[in-house]
Tab-separated table of N, CA, C and O in Angstrom:
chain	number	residue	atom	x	y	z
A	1	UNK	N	-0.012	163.081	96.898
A	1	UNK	CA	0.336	162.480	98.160
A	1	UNK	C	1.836	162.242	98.191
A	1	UNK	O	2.321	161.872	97.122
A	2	UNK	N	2.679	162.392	99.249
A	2	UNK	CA	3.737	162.334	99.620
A	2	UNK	C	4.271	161.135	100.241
A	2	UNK	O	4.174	161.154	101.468
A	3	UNK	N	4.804	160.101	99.746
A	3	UNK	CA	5.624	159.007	100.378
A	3	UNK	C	6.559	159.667	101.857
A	3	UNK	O	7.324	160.616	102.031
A	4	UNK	N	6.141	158.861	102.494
A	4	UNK	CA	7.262	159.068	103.936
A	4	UNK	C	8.237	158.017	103.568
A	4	UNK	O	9.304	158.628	103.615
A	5	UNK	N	8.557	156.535	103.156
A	5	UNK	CA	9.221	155.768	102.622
A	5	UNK	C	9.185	155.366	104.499
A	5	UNK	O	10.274	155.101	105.009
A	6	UNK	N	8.339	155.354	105.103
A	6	UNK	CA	8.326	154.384	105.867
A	6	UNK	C	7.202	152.869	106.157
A	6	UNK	O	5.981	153.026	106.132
A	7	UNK	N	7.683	151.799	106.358
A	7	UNK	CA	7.263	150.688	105.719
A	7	UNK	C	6.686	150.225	107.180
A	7	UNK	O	7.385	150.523	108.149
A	8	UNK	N	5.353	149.455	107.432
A	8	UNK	CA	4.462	149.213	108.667
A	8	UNK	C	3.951	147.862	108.563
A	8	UNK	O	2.932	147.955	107.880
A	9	UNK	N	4.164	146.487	108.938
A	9	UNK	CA	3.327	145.273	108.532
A	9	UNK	C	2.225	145.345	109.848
A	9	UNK	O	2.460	145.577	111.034
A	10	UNK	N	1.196	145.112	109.298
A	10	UNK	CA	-0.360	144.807	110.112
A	10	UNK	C	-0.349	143.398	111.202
A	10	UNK	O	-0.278	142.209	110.892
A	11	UNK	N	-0.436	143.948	112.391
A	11	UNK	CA	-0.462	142.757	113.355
A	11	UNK	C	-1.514	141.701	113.204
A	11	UNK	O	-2.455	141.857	112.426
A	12	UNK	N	-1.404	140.908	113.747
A	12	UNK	CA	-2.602	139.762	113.716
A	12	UNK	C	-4.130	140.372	114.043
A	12	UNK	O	-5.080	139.733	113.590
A	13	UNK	N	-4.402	141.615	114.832
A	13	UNK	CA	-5.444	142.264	115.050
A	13	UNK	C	-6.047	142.860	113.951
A	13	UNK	O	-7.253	143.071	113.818
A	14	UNK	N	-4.840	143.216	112.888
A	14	UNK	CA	-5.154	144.070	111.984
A	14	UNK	C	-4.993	145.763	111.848
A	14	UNK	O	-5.452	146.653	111.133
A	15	UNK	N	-3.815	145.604	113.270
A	15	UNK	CA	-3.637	147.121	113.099
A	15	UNK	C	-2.162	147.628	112.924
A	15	UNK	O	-1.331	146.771	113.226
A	16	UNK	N	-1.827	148.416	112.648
A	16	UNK	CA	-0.596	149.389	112.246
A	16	UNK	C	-0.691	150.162	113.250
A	16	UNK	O	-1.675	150.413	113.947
A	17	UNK	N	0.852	150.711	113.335
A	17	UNK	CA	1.279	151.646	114.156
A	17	UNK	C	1.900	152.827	113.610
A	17	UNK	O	3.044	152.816	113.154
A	18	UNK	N	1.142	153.871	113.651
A	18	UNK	CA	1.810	154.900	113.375
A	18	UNK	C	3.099	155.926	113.466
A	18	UNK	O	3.078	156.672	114.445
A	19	UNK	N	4.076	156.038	112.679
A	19	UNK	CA	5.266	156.630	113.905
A	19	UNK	C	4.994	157.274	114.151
A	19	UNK	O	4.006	157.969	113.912
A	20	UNK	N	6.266	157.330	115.113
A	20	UNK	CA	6.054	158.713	116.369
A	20	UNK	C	6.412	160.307	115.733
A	20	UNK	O	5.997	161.365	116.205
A	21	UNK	N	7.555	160.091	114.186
A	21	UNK	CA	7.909	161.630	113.877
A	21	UNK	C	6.549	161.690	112.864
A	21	UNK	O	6.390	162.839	112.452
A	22	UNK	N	5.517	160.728	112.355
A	22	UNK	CA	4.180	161.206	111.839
A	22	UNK	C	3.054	161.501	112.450
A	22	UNK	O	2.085	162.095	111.977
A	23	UNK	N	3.276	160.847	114.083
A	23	UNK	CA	2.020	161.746	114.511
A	23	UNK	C	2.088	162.678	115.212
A	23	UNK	O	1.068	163.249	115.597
A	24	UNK	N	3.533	163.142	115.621
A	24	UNK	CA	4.483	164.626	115.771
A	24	UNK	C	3.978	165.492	115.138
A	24	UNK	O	3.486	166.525	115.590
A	25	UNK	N	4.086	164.962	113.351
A	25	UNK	CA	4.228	166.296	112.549
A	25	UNK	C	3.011	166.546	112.436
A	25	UNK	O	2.744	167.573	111.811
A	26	UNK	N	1.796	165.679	113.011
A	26	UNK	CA	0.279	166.159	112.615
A	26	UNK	C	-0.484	166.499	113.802
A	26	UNK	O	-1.649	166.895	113.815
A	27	UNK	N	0.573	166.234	115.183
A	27	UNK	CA	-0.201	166.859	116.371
A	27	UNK	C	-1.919	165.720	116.796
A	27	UNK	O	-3.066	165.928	117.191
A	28	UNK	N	-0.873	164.296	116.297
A	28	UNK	CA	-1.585	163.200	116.758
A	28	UNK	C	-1.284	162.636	118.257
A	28	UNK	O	-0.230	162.119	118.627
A	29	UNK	N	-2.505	162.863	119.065
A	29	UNK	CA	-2.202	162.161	120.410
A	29	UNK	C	-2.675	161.013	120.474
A	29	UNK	O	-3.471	160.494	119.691
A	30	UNK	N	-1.958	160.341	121.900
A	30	UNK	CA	-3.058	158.970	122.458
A	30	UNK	C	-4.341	159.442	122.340
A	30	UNK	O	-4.519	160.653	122.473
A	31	UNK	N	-5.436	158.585	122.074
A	31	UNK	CA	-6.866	158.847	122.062
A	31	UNK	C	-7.315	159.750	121.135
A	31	UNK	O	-8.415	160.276	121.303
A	32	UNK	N	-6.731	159.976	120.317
A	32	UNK	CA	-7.057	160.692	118.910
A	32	UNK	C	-8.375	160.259	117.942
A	32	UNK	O	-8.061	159.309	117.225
A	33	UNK	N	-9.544	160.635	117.769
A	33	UNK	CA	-10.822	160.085	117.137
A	33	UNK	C	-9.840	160.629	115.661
A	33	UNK	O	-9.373	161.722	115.342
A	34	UNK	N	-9.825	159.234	114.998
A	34	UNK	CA	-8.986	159.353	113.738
A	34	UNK	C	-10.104	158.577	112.387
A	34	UNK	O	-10.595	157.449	112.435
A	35	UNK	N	-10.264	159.622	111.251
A	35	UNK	CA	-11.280	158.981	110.284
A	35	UNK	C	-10.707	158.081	109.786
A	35	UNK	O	-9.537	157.881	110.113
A	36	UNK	N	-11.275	157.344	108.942
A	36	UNK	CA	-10.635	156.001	108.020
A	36	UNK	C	-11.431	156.650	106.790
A	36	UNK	O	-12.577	157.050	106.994
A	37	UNK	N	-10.805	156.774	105.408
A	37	UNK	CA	-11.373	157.300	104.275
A	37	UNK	C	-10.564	156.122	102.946
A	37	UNK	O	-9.427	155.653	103.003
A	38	UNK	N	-11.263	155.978	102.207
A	38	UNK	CA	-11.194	154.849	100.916
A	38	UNK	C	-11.174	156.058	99.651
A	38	UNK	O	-11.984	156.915	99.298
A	39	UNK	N	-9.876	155.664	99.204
A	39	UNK	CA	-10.082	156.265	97.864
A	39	UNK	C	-9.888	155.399	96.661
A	39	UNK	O	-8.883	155.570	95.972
A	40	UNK	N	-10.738	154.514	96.362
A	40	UNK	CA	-10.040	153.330	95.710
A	40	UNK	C	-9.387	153.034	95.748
A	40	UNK	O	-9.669	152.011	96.372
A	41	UNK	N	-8.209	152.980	95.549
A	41	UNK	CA	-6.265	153.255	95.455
A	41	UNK	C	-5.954	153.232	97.036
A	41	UNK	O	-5.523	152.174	97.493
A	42	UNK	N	-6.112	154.153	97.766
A	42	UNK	CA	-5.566	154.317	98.990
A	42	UNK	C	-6.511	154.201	100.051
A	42	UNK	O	-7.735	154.099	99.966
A	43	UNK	N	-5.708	154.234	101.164
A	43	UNK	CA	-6.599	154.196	102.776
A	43	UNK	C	-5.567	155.429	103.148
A	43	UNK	O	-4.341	155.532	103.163
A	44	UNK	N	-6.551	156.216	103.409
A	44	UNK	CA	-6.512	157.597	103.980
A	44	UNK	C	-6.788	158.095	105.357
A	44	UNK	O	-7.940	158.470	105.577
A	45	UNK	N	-5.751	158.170	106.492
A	45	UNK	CA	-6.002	158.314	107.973
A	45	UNK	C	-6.263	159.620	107.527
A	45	UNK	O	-5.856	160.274	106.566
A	46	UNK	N	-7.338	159.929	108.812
A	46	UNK	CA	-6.742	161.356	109.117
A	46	UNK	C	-7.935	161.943	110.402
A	46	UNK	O	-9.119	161.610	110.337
A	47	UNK	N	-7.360	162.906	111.606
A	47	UNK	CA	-7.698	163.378	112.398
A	47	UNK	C	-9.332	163.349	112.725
A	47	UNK	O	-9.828	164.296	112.115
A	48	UNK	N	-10.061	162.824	113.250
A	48	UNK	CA	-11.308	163.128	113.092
A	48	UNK	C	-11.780	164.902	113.905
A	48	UNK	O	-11.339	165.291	114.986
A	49	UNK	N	-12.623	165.583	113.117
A	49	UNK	CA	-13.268	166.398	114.265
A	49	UNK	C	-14.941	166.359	113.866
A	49	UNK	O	-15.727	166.214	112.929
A	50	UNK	N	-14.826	166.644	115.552
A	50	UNK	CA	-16.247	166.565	116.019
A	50	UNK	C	-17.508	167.694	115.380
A	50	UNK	O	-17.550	168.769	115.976
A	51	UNK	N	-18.040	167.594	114.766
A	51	UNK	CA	-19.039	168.639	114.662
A	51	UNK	C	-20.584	168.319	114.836
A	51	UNK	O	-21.167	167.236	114.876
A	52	UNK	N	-21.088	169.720	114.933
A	52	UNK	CA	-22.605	169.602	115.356
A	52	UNK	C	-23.670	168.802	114.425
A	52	UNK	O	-23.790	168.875	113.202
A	53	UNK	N	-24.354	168.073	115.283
A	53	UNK	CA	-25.456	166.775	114.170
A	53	UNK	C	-26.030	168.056	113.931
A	53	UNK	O	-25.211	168.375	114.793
A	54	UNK	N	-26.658	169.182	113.602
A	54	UNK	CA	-27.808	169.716	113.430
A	54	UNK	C	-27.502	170.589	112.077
A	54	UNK	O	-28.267	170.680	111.117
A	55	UNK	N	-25.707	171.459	112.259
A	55	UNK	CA	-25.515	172.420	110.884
A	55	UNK	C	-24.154	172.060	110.939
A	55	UNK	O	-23.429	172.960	110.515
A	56	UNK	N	-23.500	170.941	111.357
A	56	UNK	CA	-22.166	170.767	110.982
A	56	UNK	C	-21.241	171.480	111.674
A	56	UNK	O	-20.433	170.730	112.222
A	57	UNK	N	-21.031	172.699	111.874
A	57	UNK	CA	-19.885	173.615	112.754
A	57	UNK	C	-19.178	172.771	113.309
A	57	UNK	O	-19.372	171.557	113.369
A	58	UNK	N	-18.283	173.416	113.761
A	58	UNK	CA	-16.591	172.406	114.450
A	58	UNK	C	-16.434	173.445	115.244
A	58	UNK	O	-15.392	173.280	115.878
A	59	UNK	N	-16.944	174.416	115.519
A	59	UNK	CA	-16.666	175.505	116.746
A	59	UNK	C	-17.513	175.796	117.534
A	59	UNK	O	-18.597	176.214	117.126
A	60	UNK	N	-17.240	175.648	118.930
A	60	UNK	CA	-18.249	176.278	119.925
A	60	UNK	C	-19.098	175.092	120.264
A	60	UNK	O	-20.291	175.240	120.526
A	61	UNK	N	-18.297	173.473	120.268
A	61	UNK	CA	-19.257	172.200	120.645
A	61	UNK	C	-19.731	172.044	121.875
A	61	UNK	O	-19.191	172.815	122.669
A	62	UNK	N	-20.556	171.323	122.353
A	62	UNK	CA	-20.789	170.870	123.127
A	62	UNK	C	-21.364	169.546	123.371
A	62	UNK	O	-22.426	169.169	122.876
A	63	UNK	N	-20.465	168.709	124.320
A	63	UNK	CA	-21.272	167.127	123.941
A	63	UNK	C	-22.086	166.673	124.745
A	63	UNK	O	-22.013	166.757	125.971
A	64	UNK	N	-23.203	165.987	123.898
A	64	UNK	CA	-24.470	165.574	124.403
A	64	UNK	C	-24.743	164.441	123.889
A	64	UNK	O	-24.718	164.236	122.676
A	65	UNK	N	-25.187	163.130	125.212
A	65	UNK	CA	-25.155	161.613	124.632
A	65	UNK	C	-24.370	161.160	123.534
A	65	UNK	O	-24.854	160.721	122.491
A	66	UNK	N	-22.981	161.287	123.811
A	66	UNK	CA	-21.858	160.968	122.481
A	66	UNK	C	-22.256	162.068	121.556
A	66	UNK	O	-21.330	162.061	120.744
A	67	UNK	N	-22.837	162.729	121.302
A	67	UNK	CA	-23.164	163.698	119.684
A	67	UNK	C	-22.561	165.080	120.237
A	67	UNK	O	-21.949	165.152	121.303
A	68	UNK	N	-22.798	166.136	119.409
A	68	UNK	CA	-22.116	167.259	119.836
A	68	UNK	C	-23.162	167.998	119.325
A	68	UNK	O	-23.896	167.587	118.427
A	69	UNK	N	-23.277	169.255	119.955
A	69	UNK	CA	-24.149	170.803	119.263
A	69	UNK	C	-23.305	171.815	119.326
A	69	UNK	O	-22.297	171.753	120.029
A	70	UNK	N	-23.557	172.676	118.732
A	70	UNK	CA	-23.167	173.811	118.707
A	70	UNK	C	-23.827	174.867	119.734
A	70	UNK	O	-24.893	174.553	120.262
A	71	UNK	N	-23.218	176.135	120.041
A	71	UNK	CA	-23.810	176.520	120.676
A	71	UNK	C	-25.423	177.599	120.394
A	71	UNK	O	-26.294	177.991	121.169
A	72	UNK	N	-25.151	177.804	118.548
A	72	UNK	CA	-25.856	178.199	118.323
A	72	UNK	C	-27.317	177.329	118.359
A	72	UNK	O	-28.377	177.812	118.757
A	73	UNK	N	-27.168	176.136	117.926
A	73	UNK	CA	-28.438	175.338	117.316
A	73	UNK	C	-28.764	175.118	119.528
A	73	UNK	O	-29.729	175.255	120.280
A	74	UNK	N	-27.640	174.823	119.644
A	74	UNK	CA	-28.167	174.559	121.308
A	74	UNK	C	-29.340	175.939	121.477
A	74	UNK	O	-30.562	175.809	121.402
A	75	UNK	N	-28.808	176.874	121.651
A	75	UNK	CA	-29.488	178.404	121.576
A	75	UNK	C	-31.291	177.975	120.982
A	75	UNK	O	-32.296	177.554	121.556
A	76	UNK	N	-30.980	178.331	119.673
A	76	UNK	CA	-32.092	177.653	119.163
A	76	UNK	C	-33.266	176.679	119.329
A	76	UNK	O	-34.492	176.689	119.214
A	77	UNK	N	-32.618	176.125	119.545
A	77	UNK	CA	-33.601	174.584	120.071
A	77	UNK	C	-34.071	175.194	121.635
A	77	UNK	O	-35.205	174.835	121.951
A	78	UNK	N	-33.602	175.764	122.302
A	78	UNK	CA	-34.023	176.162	123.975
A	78	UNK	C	-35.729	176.979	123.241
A	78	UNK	O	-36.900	176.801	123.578
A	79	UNK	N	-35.041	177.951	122.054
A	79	UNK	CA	-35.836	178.996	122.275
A	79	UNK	C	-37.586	178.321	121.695
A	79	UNK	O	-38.687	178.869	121.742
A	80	UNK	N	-37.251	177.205	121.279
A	80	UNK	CA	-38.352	176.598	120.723
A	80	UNK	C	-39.279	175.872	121.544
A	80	UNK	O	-40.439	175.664	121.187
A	81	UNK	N	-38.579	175.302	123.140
A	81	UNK	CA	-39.687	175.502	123.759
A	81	UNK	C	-40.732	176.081	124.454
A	81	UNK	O	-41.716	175.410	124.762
């Protein structure tokens, strides 16, 4: 892991602000679904993506009641009724 040597104190809410040349360099927007990951040692941001509840894929989503499918398992599941 790479130090940026930039330093962030936690507001009374409990949140940090990310800079602006780090979420530049990672192609972080407003409204960004961002994971939270624990590695003993560290707290690890990073980008969330969406994939299908059924085989996982990250391509070809589609969202349904907050969840996402794919288009294959979507496919699938039609042909089963």
């Amino acid at each position: 892991m790479k130090s940026t040597g930039i330093v962030r104190t936690i507001d009374d809410l409990g949140r940090i602000v990310i800079p602006k040349e780090i979420r530049d360099k990672f192609s972080i927007n407003v409204k960004q679904p961002m994971e939270i990951l624990d590695d003993e040692q560290y707290i690890i941001l990073g980008k969330y993506e969406y994939e299908c509840v059924i085989c996982r894929r990250v391509e070809g989503l589609n969202p349904h009641s907050n969840k996402y499918i794919c288009h294959n398992c979507a496919k699938e599941a039609r042909q089963m009724d």
